[in-house]
Every structure is written in C-alpha cells, then in structure tokens.
Amino acid sequence: MIIEMKNIRKQFGDLEVLKDISFGVDSGEVVSIIGPSGSGKSTLLRCATFLETIDGGEILYMGQHAAHTDASGKAVYVHHRELQKFRSYCGLVFQQFNLFPHYSVLKNLIDAPVEVQHRSKEEAEETAMELLRKMGIADKADAYPYQLSGGQQQRVAIARALAMKPEILFFDEPTSALDPELTGEVLKVIRQLAEEKMTMVVVTHEMPFAKAVSNRVIFMAGGVIVEQGTPEAVFDNPKEERTKQFLRVFER
C-alpha cells in the first residue's frame, strides 16, 4: 500500500476538521474524494502531504511510519531529515496552480528536482521536456505563467508534480479555478495518467469524471468518511442518506 492514514484527527482552534479518518491507497489505484465544501477534504490532502500536521492518528507511506500517536495521545513525526524521504513519495496539485510567476515554465519544472533531489540539470531538463510534451505544451517551455491560459498553467502544475517522480499524486480540486472548456483539458490529462496506472487521490466536484475514472470513491461530510466504495456503489446505489442528499444536487 502506498499510503495509509489511520484515525486521523485535526482541529483548528475549537473547530474539529477531521474526526477519526482512516483510509489507504494501493499502487495504481485512483481514489476520488467528493463531498460538500467544508467537509475536510482539502485538509486531509494537506495532512497527507505534510503541509499540515495532524493532532492524532498515524500516517504511513510504503508501510513505514511518518507520524504516529504517542502514549500521551499527541502526534509525533519522524525527524525532519527523514521526513524529506516521506515528502518525496507524494506530489500535490493545487486548485490555484501555485506556479512561481518569475520562473519560466521549464524552470518551474526543473528547480525542485535539481535543488531538492540533487539531480543533474541535464537530466531534470530532459524529464521536464518529456513531461511538457506529454501535456501538449512543449512549445511553452520558455513562457512565463502569466502568458498561459488557466488550463495550460494547471497542466504545467501537473508536470511539475510529476517531475519529482512521486509514488502518489494528490489533486485538490484541480479544475475549480477553470472554465468548462479548460476543465476538459485538465481532466483529459488526469484520465491519461489513470490509464497509465499512476496512483492518484483526486478531490473533485466533477461527478461524471469521478465516476468514470476512479477505482474507489470516498464521500466525506462534516469531517468524517460517510461512505466509500466503487463508483457504481456510491453513485448508483448509495446507502447513506447524507450521500443521497449530496448527489441529488448533481442530478438536477
């Protein structure tokens, strides 16, 4: 299993955002996380990728603990040097692209592999150009983010995450900042990655996409996993009333 998150708890002040969340993702699996805004989906991804620290529970990558809960009930992480290894297992694509505006497209892709992973510039550039070709934007290597459409920027962001050669890729509502036409461009790329058996967790409001591409769908509400199962089970035959209520909105 690539990642296991067990009994994850997270709160901001008095607000309990994640309440005893447990799930895992196998190699090659595509898991979509759906649910209303404010249900804890983005926070879960930020905890999985170490951008937020958990208050309790366990995080394992490749069967090894990155964080666990000690006897006092407090979450304890491995030493920051070892945490770098765990960070290298995962990539995160944000809804707002988060590209460096003063870097060219190519430099956005090669900066972390060279500086963080100490790969040679030549190897990093070769990988970057290969990924840009795959995304259909090799001709934009010397462009700057402001010169690109939203769909092109998001494809650069996906390529940048892939340039680090992660074991698993997390997407936090990758199309929410895009208009419908550009949304299609980005979803096509994610579909292609799914066909190539890239392990992915996708937080999305695109229900037809989640149904078509996922091996498993998780429905979250109020900081808990309400229901999970195959796309057919969750979309066509949901068991929980809260799931039915949520999906009714998309049937209109």
Short mmCIF file of C-alpha atoms in Angstrom, two decimals:
data_model
loop_
_atom_site.label_atom_id
_atom_site.label_comp_id
_atom_site.label_asym_id
_atom_site.label_seq_id
_atom_site.Cartn_x
_atom_site.Cartn_y
_atom_site.Cartn_z
CA MET A 1 0.00 0.00 0.00
CA ILE A 2 1.39 3.44 -0.93
CA ILE A 3 -0.30 5.41 1.86
CA GLU A 4 -2.30 4.52 4.95
CA MET A 5 -3.93 7.15 7.14
CA LYS A 6 -5.34 5.77 10.38
CA ASN A 7 -7.63 7.52 12.89
CA ILE A 8 -6.56 10.96 11.68
CA ARG A 9 -7.67 13.90 13.81
CA LYS A 10 -7.10 17.57 13.03
CA GLN A 11 -8.54 20.71 14.50
CA PHE A 12 -8.01 24.43 14.07
CA GLY A 13 -8.73 26.09 17.42
CA ASP A 14 -12.07 24.70 18.60
CA LEU A 15 -13.07 23.54 15.11
CA GLU A 16 -12.59 19.80 14.63
CA VAL A 17 -12.00 19.45 10.88
CA LEU A 18 -11.02 15.75 10.66
CA LYS A 19 -12.61 13.27 13.06
CA ASP A 20 -11.07 9.79 13.15
CA ILE A 21 -10.47 9.44 9.37
CA SER A 22 -8.97 6.16 8.11
CA PHE A 23 -8.24 5.13 4.52
CA GLY A 24 -5.48 3.70 2.35
CA VAL A 25 -4.50 3.74 -1.30
CA ASP A 26 -2.92 0.86 -3.21
CA SER A 27 -0.40 1.20 -6.01
CA GLY A 28 -2.10 2.07 -9.32
CA GLU A 29 -5.40 2.96 -7.65
CA VAL A 30 -7.36 6.14 -8.41
CA VAL A 31 -9.43 7.35 -5.44
CA SER A 32 -11.81 10.29 -5.77
CA ILE A 33 -12.89 12.20 -2.68
CA ILE A 34 -16.20 14.01 -3.01
CA GLY A 35 -18.34 15.95 -0.57
CA PRO A 36 -19.67 19.40 0.31
CA SER A 37 -17.38 22.40 0.87
CA GLY A 38 -16.04 22.49 4.42
CA SER A 39 -16.12 18.72 4.87
CA GLY A 40 -12.35 18.45 5.45
CA LYS A 41 -11.29 17.15 2.02
CA SER A 42 -8.54 19.71 1.36
CA THR A 43 -7.28 19.49 4.95
CA LEU A 44 -6.99 15.72 4.57
CA LEU A 45 -4.80 16.17 1.47
CA ARG A 46 -2.67 18.78 3.22
CA CYS A 47 -2.14 16.36 6.12
CA ALA A 48 -1.29 13.52 3.73
CA THR A 49 1.35 15.69 2.03
CA PHE A 50 2.77 17.14 5.29
CA LEU A 51 1.64 20.72 4.64
CA GLU A 52 -0.43 20.43 7.84
CA THR A 53 0.41 18.43 10.96
CA ILE A 54 -2.13 16.01 12.37
CA ASP A 55 -3.24 16.17 16.01
CA GLY A 56 -3.66 12.41 16.31
CA GLY A 57 -3.51 9.21 14.28
CA GLU A 58 -0.95 7.54 12.04
CA ILE A 59 0.45 8.27 8.58
CA LEU A 60 2.35 5.51 6.78
CA TYR A 61 4.00 5.59 3.37
CA MET A 62 5.21 2.34 1.81
CA GLY A 63 4.49 0.61 5.13
CA GLN A 64 6.72 2.95 7.18
CA HIS A 65 5.51 5.41 9.82
CA ALA A 66 5.89 9.11 9.04
CA ALA A 67 3.73 10.02 12.05
CA HIS A 68 2.15 8.16 14.96
CA THR A 69 0.38 8.97 18.22
CA ASP A 70 2.42 8.57 21.39
CA ALA A 71 1.23 7.36 24.81
CA SER A 72 0.05 10.87 25.75
CA GLY A 73 -2.20 10.98 22.67
CA LYS A 74 -0.01 13.50 20.82
CA ALA A 75 1.01 13.09 17.16
CA VAL A 76 4.75 12.58 16.73
CA TYR A 77 6.55 12.89 13.38
CA VAL A 78 9.86 11.37 12.32
CA HIS A 79 12.92 13.64 12.33
CA HIS A 80 12.73 16.39 9.69
CA ARG A 81 15.61 14.86 7.71
CA GLU A 82 13.73 11.55 7.45
CA LEU A 83 10.50 13.42 6.73
CA GLN A 84 12.10 14.61 3.47
CA LYS A 85 12.08 10.99 2.29
CA PHE A 86 8.34 10.72 3.00
CA ARG A 87 7.67 14.05 1.28
CA SER A 88 9.38 12.71 -1.84
CA TYR A 89 6.78 9.93 -2.08
CA CYS A 90 3.93 12.36 -2.75
CA GLY A 91 3.07 15.27 -5.03
CA LEU A 92 0.22 17.77 -4.69
CA VAL A 93 -1.50 19.74 -7.44
CA PHE A 94 -3.37 22.77 -6.10
CA GLN A 95 -6.55 24.37 -7.43
CA GLN A 96 -4.77 27.73 -7.89
CA PHE A 97 -1.75 26.26 -9.78
CA ASN A 98 0.84 27.83 -7.36
CA LEU A 99 3.46 28.25 -10.09
CA PHE A 100 6.41 30.57 -9.47
CA PRO A 101 5.43 33.65 -11.52
CA HIS A 102 9.03 34.87 -12.01
CA TYR A 103 10.22 31.47 -13.34
CA SER A 104 9.77 30.21 -16.87
CA VAL A 105 7.70 27.05 -17.37
CA LEU A 106 10.90 24.99 -17.72
CA LYS A 107 12.48 26.47 -14.59
CA ASN A 108 9.25 25.78 -12.65
CA LEU A 109 9.73 22.10 -13.53
CA ILE A 110 13.48 21.69 -13.00
CA ASP A 111 14.01 23.79 -9.87
CA ALA A 112 12.94 21.25 -7.22
CA PRO A 113 14.47 18.13 -8.87
CA VAL A 114 17.84 19.96 -9.04
CA GLU A 115 17.74 21.78 -5.68
CA VAL A 116 15.89 19.22 -3.54
CA GLN A 117 16.67 15.87 -5.19
CA HIS A 118 20.15 16.92 -6.41
CA ARG A 119 19.57 15.63 -9.92
CA SER A 120 21.74 17.00 -12.71
CA LYS A 121 20.34 19.95 -14.63
CA GLU A 122 20.60 17.96 -17.87
CA GLU A 123 18.57 15.04 -16.51
CA ALA A 124 16.00 17.38 -14.96
CA GLU A 125 15.58 19.29 -18.25
CA GLU A 126 15.21 16.05 -20.22
CA THR A 127 12.49 14.82 -17.83
CA ALA A 128 10.79 18.23 -17.87
CA MET A 129 10.63 18.43 -21.67
CA GLU A 130 9.31 14.88 -21.86
CA LEU A 131 6.53 15.81 -19.41
CA LEU A 132 5.70 19.04 -21.25
CA ARG A 133 5.39 17.07 -24.50
CA LYS A 134 3.08 14.64 -22.72
CA MET A 135 0.95 17.60 -21.53
CA GLY A 136 0.86 19.04 -25.05
CA ILE A 137 2.67 22.24 -24.08
CA ALA A 138 6.33 21.65 -25.02
CA ASP A 139 6.22 24.86 -27.06
CA LYS A 140 5.59 26.81 -23.82
CA ALA A 141 8.86 25.82 -22.10
CA ASP A 142 10.27 29.36 -22.25
CA ALA A 143 6.97 31.12 -21.48
CA TYR A 144 6.05 32.57 -18.09
CA PRO A 145 2.88 31.60 -16.18
CA TYR A 146 1.12 34.93 -16.94
CA GLN A 147 1.41 34.14 -20.66
CA LEU A 148 -0.56 30.88 -20.30
CA SER A 149 -4.26 30.08 -20.05
CA GLY A 150 -5.56 28.60 -16.81
CA GLY A 151 -5.71 25.14 -18.38
CA GLN A 152 -2.10 25.41 -19.56
CA GLN A 153 -0.98 26.61 -16.13
CA GLN A 154 -2.67 23.65 -14.47
CA ARG A 155 -1.01 21.25 -16.93
CA VAL A 156 2.35 22.84 -16.04
CA ALA A 157 1.49 22.33 -12.34
CA ILE A 158 0.75 18.63 -13.00
CA ALA A 159 4.01 18.27 -14.95
CA ARG A 160 5.89 19.98 -12.11
CA ALA A 161 4.48 17.50 -9.58
CA LEU A 162 5.35 14.56 -11.87
CA ALA A 163 8.89 15.88 -12.37
CA MET A 164 9.62 14.89 -8.77
CA LYS A 165 8.74 11.26 -9.68
CA PRO A 166 6.31 10.75 -6.78
CA GLU A 167 4.76 7.42 -5.86
CA ILE A 168 1.34 9.07 -5.46
CA LEU A 169 -0.19 12.27 -6.80
CA PHE A 170 -2.83 14.25 -4.89
CA PHE A 171 -5.12 16.72 -6.67
CA ASP A 172 -7.02 19.34 -4.68
CA GLU A 173 -9.98 20.34 -6.89
CA PRO A 174 -7.70 20.78 -9.92
CA THR A 175 -10.43 22.25 -12.14
CA SER A 176 -12.30 24.54 -9.73
CA ALA A 177 -10.48 27.67 -10.96
CA LEU A 178 -11.12 26.86 -14.64
CA ASP A 179 -13.98 27.50 -17.05
CA PRO A 180 -15.73 24.42 -18.56
CA GLU A 181 -13.65 24.36 -21.76
CA LEU A 182 -10.33 24.43 -19.88
CA THR A 183 -11.65 21.92 -17.33
CA GLY A 184 -11.87 19.35 -20.13
CA GLU A 185 -8.16 19.84 -20.98
CA VAL A 186 -7.06 19.09 -17.43
CA LEU A 187 -9.42 16.16 -16.86
CA LYS A 188 -8.11 14.60 -20.09
CA VAL A 189 -4.57 14.69 -18.65
CA ILE A 190 -5.71 13.07 -15.39
CA ARG A 191 -7.59 10.39 -17.34
CA GLN A 192 -4.40 9.66 -19.29
CA LEU A 193 -2.44 9.31 -16.03
CA ALA A 194 -5.13 6.95 -14.70
CA GLU A 195 -4.78 4.78 -17.82
CA GLU A 196 -1.02 4.67 -17.15
CA LYS A 197 -1.78 3.41 -13.61
CA MET A 198 -0.46 6.47 -11.81
CA THR A 199 -1.57 6.24 -8.17
CA MET A 200 -3.83 9.25 -7.52
CA VAL A 201 -6.17 10.78 -4.97
CA VAL A 202 -8.43 13.41 -6.52
CA VAL A 203 -10.63 15.81 -4.56
CA THR A 204 -13.22 16.88 -7.13
CA HIS A 205 -16.69 18.27 -7.78
CA GLU A 206 -16.69 16.72 -11.28
CA MET A 207 -19.02 13.80 -10.60
CA PRO A 208 -19.11 12.23 -14.12
CA PHE A 209 -15.30 12.31 -14.12
CA ALA A 210 -15.07 10.73 -10.66
CA LYS A 211 -17.48 8.01 -11.72
CA ALA A 212 -15.62 7.26 -14.96
CA VAL A 213 -12.02 7.31 -13.74
CA SER A 214 -11.99 6.14 -10.11
CA ASN A 215 -11.45 2.68 -8.71
CA ARG A 216 -12.94 3.90 -5.44
CA VAL A 217 -14.97 6.91 -4.32
CA ILE A 218 -14.94 8.36 -0.79
CA PHE A 219 -17.77 10.65 0.29
CA MET A 220 -16.85 12.99 3.15
CA ALA A 221 -19.11 15.31 5.15
CA GLY A 222 -18.61 17.01 8.50
CA GLY A 223 -15.03 15.80 8.87
CA VAL A 224 -15.82 12.08 8.60
CA ILE A 225 -15.96 9.48 5.83
CA VAL A 226 -19.69 8.88 5.46
CA GLU A 227 -19.46 6.26 2.72
CA GLN A 228 -16.96 4.70 0.35
CA GLY A 229 -16.98 2.05 -2.34
CA THR A 230 -16.81 1.51 -6.08
CA PRO A 231 -18.11 4.38 -8.25
CA GLU A 232 -21.13 2.25 -9.12
CA ALA A 233 -21.94 1.57 -5.47
CA VAL A 234 -21.56 5.18 -4.31
CA PHE A 235 -23.17 6.94 -7.29
CA ASP A 236 -25.84 4.43 -8.35
CA ASN A 237 -26.70 2.78 -5.05
CA PRO A 238 -25.63 4.97 -2.08
CA LYS A 239 -26.51 3.51 1.30
CA GLU A 240 -26.31 6.63 3.49
CA GLU A 241 -28.98 9.32 3.46
CA ARG A 242 -26.32 12.07 3.61
CA THR A 243 -24.72 10.70 0.42
CA LYS A 244 -28.08 10.54 -1.35
CA GLN A 245 -28.84 14.11 -0.32
CA PHE A 246 -25.48 15.35 -1.67
CA LEU A 247 -25.75 13.50 -5.00
CA ARG A 248 -29.33 14.72 -5.62
CA VAL A 249 -27.91 18.21 -6.19
CA PHE A 250 -25.88 16.91 -9.15
CA GLU A 251 -28.84 15.14 -10.73
CA ARG A 252 -30.76 18.36 -11.27
#
